[in-house]
Coordinates of C-alpha atoms in Angstrom, one line a residue:
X28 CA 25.9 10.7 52.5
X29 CA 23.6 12.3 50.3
X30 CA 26.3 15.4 49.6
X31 CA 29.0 12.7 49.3
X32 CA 26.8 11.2 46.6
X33 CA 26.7 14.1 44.7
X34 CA 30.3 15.2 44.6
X35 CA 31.3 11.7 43.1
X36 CA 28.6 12.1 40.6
X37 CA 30.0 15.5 39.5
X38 CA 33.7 14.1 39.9
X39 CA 32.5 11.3 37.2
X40 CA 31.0 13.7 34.9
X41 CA 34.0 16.3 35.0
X42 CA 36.9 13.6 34.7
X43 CA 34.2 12.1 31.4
X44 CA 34.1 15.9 29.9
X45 CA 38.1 16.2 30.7
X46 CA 38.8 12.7 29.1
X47 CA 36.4 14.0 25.9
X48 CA 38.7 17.1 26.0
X49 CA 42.1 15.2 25.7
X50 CA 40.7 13.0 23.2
X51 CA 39.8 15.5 20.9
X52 CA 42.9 17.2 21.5
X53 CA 44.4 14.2 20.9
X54 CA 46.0 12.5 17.6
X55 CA 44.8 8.9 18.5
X56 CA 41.9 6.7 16.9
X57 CA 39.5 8.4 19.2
X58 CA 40.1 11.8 18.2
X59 CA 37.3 14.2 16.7
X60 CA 38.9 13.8 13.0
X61 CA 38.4 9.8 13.3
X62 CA 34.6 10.7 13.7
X63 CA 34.2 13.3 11.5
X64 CA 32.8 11.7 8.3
X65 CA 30.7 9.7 11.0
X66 CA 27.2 11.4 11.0
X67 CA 23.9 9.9 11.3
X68 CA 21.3 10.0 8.6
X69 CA 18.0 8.6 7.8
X70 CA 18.2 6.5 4.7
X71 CA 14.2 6.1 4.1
X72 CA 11.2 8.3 3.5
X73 CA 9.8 7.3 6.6
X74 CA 10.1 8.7 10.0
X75 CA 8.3 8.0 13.2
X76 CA 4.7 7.0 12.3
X77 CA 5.9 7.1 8.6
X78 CA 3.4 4.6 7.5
X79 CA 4.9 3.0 4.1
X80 CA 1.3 2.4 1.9
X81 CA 2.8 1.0 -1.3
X82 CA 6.8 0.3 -2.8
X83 CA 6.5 -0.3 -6.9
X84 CA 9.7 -0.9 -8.4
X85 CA 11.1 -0.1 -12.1
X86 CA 10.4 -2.9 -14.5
X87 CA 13.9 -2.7 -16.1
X88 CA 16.2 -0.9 -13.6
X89 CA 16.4 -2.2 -10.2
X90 CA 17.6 0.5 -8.9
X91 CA 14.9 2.7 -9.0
X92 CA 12.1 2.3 -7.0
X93 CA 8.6 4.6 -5.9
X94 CA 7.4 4.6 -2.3
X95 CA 4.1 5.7 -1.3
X96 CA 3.6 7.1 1.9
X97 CA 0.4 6.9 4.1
X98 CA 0.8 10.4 5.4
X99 CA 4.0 11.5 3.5
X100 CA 4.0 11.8 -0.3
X101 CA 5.5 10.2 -3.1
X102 CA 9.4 9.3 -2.8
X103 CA 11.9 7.8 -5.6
X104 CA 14.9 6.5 -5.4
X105 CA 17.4 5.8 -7.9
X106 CA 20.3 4.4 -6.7
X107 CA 18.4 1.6 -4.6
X108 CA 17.5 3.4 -1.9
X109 CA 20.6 5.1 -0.8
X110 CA 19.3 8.6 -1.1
X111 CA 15.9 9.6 -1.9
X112 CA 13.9 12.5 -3.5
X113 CA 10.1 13.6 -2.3
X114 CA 8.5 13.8 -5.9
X115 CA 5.0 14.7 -4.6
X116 CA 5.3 17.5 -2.5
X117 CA 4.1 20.5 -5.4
X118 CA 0.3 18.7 -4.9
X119 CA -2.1 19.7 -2.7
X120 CA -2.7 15.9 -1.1
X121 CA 0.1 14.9 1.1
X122 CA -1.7 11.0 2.1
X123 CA -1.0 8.6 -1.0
X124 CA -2.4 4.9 -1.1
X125 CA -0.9 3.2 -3.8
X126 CA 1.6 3.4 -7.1
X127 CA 2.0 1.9 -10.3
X128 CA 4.4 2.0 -13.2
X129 CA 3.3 1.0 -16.7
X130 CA 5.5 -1.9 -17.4
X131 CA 5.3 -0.5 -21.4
X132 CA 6.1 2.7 -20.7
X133 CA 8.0 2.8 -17.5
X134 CA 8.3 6.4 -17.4
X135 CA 4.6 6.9 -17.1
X136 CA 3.3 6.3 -13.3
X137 CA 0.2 6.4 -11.9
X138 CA -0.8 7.4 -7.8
X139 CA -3.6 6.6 -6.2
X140 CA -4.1 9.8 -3.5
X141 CA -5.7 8.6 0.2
X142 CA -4.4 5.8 2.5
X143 CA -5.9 2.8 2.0
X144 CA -7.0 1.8 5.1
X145 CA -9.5 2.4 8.0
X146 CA -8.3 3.9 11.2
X147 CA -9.4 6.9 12.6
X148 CA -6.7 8.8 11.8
X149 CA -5.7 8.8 8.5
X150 CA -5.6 11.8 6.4
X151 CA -8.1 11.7 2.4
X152 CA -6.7 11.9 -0.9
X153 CA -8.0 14.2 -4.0
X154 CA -8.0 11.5 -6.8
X155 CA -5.7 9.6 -8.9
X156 CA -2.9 11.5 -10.7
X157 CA -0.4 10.2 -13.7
X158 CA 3.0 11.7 -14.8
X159 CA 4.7 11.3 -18.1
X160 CA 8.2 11.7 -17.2
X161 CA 9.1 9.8 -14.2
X162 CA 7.6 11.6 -11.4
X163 CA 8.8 15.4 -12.2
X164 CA 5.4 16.5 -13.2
X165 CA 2.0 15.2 -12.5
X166 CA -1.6 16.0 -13.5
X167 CA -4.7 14.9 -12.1
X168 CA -6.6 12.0 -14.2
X169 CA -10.0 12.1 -11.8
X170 CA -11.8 10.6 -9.1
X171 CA -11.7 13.5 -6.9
X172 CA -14.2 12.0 -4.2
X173 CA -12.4 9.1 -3.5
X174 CA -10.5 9.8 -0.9
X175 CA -8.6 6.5 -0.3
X176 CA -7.4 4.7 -3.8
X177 CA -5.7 1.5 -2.8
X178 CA -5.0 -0.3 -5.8
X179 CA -4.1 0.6 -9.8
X180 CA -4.0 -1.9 -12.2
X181 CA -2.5 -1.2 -15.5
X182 CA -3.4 -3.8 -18.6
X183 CA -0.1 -5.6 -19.7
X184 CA -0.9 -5.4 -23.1
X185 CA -2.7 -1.6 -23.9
X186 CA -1.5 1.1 -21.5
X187 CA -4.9 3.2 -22.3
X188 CA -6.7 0.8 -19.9
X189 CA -6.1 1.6 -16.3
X190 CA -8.2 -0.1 -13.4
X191 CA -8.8 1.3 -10.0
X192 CA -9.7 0.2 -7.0
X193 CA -11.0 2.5 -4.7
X194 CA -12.4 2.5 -0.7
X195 CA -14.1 6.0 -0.8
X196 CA -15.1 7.6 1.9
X197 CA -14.3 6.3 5.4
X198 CA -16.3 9.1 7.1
X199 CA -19.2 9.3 5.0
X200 CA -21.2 7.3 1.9
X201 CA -21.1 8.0 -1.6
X202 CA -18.1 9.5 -3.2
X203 CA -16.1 7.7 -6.1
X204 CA -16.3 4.8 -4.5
X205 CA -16.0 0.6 -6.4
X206 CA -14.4 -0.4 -9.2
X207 CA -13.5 2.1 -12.0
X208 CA -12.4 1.1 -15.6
X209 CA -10.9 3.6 -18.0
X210 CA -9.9 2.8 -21.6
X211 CA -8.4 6.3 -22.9
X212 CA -5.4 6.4 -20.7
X213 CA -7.5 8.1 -17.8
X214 CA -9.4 10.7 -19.6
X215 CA -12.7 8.8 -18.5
X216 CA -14.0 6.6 -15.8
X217 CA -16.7 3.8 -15.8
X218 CA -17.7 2.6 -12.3
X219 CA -18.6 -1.1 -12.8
X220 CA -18.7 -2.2 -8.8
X221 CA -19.6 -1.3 -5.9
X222 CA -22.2 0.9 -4.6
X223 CA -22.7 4.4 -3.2
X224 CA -23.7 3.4 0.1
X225 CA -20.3 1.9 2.2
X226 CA -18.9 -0.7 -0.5
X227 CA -16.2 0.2 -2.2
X228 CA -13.1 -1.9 -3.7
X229 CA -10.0 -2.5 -1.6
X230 CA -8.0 -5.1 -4.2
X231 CA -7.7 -6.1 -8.0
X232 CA -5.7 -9.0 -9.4
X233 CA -5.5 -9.6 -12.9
X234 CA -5.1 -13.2 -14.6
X235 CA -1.3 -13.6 -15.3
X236 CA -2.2 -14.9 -19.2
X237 CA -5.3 -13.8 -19.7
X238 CA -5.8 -10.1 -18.6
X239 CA -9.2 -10.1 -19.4
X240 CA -10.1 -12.4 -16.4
X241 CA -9.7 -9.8 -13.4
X242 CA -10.3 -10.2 -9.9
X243 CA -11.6 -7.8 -7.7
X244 CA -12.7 -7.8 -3.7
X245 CA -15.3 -5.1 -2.2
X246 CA -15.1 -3.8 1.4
X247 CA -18.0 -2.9 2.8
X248 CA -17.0 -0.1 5.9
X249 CA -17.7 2.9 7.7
X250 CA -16.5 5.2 11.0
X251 CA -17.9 7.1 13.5
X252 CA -16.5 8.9 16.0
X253 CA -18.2 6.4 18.5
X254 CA -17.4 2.7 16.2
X255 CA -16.1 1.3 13.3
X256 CA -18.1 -1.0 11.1
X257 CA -15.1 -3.3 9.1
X258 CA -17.0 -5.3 7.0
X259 CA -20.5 -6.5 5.9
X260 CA -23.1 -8.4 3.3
X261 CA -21.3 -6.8 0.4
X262 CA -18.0 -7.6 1.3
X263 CA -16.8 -10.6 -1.2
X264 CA -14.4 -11.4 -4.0
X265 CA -15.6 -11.3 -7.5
X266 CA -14.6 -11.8 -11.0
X267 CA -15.1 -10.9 -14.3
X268 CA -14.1 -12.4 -17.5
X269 CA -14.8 -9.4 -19.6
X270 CA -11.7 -7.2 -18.6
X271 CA -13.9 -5.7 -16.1
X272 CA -17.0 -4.5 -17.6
X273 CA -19.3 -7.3 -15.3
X274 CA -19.0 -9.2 -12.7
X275 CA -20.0 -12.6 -10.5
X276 CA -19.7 -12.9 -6.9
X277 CA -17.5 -16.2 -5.9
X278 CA -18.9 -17.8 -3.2
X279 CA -18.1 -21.4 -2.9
X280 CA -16.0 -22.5 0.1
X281 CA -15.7 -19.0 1.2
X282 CA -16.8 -17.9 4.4
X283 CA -20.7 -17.6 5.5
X284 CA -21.7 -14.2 7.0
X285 CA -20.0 -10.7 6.8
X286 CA -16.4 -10.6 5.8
X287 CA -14.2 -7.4 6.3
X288 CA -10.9 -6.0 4.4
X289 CA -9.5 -8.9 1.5
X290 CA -6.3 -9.2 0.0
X291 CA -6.0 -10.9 -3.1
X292 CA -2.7 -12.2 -5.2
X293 CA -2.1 -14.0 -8.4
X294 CA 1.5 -15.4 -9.8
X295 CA 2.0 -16.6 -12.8
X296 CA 4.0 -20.0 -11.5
X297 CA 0.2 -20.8 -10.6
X298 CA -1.6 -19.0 -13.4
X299 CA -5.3 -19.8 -12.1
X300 CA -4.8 -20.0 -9.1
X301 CA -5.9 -17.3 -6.7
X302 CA -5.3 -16.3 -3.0
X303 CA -7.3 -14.5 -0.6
X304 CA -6.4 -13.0 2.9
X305 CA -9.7 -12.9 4.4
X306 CA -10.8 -10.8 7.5
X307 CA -14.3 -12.4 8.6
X308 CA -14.3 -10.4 12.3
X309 CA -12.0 -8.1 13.9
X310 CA -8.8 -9.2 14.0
X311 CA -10.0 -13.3 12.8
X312 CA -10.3 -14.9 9.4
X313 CA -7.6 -16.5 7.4
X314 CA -6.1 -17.3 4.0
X315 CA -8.1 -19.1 1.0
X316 CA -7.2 -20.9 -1.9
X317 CA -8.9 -21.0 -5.4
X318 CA -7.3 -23.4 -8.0
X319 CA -10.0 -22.6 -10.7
X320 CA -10.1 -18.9 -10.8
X321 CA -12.5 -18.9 -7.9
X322 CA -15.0 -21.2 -9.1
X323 CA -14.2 -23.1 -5.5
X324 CA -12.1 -22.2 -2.4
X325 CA -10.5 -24.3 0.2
X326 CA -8.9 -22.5 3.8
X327 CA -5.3 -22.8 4.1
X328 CA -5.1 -21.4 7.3
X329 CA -6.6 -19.0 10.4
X330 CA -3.6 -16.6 9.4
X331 CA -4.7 -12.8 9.4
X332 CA -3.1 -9.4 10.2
X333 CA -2.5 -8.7 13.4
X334 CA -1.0 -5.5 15.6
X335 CA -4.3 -3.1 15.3
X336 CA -6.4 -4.9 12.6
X337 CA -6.4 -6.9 9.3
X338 CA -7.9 -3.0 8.3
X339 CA -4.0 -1.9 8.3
X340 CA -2.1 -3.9 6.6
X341 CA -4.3 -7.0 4.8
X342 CA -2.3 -7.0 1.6
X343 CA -1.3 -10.2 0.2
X344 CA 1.6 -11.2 -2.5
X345 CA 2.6 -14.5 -4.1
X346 CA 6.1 -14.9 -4.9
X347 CA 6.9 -14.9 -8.7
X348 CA 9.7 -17.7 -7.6
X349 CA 8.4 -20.0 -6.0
X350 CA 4.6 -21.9 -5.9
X351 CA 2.8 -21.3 -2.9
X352 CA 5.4 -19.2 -1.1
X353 CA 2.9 -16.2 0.1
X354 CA 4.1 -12.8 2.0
X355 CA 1.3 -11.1 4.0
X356 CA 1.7 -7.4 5.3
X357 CA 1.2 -7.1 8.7
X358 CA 3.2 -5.0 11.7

């Protein structure tokens, strides 16, 4: 029975290889020249376990567009996202965290080296880095010891004042870690939150008419090879109304005790309002509502991240089209 088995399975697969032969040899639709132009091709920078960080898009052409990848470079695209071009690879970093164009001067862009979030595995960045010319060459502007920059905010109205947001070190304390302020283009950097302990800065949203209201959230974490802290006492969302010289911790209707990883978003439909997506434990905590620039907050709902974390993927965005349509980054 067994042998029996085994000749019909070899019948099949010689009379499949046969009928592939005629086909090809044939002149009909299934022939090898109806298949020829046919051929598989990835059409995005990321692969398996190609963790997208950050996509910034060209303020004037839509077709051009900037990926960062968590453990894969820079990519652009300029014919909306047919083919694409690694732009990065000539640095000595490989893990980026975030990008962002200068809406003045579109051809100036700004990366933020080091995935910006806290698993074990990810891979450290070496700074922040600008390029004059669209991505073809880049220079390093700083902040060597960050290690993971998730967020760069440039000023709508004076392109010399660039704000960063940056984790530091998962692994260790210290580092550039907090809040940094520059107001020569990137020459210099002025650390203005945070601490050099665990706390760094994970988020920064700027007032949609009045950049010098800025909103920023700190992240208090740290790993082990044995645990992960995600959050702590320093964790919170603040503000300043000095374009980010000082600030003052928001705390009404926020949530008591430790929070972890924030999200924050602004839209100018709903100019002072703010959102928050708010880790307050692993994998709990919700979204918040502020419609006085954070003077008060009010829960909107128990809605968090989910898969692995709120650590991953707690980014939050407001639609520029319609009020109170959010879009939160999860897997």
């Amino acid at each position: 029975m067994q042998q029996r088995w085994f000749l019909a399975c070899g019948l099949a697969v010689a009379l499949f290889f046969s009928g592939l032969a005629v086909a090809q040899d044939d002149e009909g639709p299934m022939s090898s020249g109806t298949f020829t132009g046919m051929e598989l091709r990835g059409i995005g920078p990321a692969l398996m376990a190609g963790r997208i960080a950050h996509i910034e898009f060209h303020p004037k052409d839509p077709n051009t567009w900037y990926v960062a990848v968590g453990s894969g470079g820079v990519w652009k695209t300029t014919n909306a996202g047919t083919t694409w071009t690694p732009i990065f690879d000539r640095e000595s970093v490989y893990s980026i965290g975030t990008i962002a164009i200068d809406s003045n001067n579109p051809s100036v862009v700004w990366v933020g080296t080091g995935e910006d979030v806290g698993g074990r595995h990810v891979s450290f960045g070496d700074g922040i880095y600008r390029s004059d010319d669209g991505g073809q060459r880049w220079k390093n502007m700083g902040l060597p010891d960050s290690e993971h920059i998730s967020r760069i905010r440039i000023h709508p109205e004076n392109s010399d004042v660039i704000m960063v947001a940056a984790q530091g070190p998962l692994w260790s304390t210290g580092g550039d870690r907090g809040f940094f302020l520059s107001t020569d283009g990137g020459e210099t950097w002025e650390k203005t939150l945070g601490d050099d302990g665990y706390t760094g800065v994970t988020d920064i949203a700027i007032h949609p008419e009045n950049p010098a209201v800025v909103y920023a959230a700190t992240w208090e974490h740290h790993r082990t090879v044995a645990a992960y802290m995600g959050g702590g006492p320093k964790s919170g969302i603040h503000r300043s109304t000095d374009g980010g010289r000082s600030w003052t911790e928001l705390e009404q209707g926020l949530p008591d005790g430790n929070m972890g990883k924030i999200g924050l978003a602004v839209t100018a439909l709903e100019p002072d309002a703010i959102y928050a997506a708010i880790e307050t434990d692993r994998r709990q905590g919700g979204v918040y509502r502020s419609a006085d620039r954070g003077a008060s907050w009010s829960k909107q709902s128990d809605t968090v991240s989910g898969g692995t974390g709120p650590h991953y993927y707690q980014e939050l965005y407001a639609s520029p089209h319609h009020p109170g349509r959010l879009y939160l980054m999860s897997n």
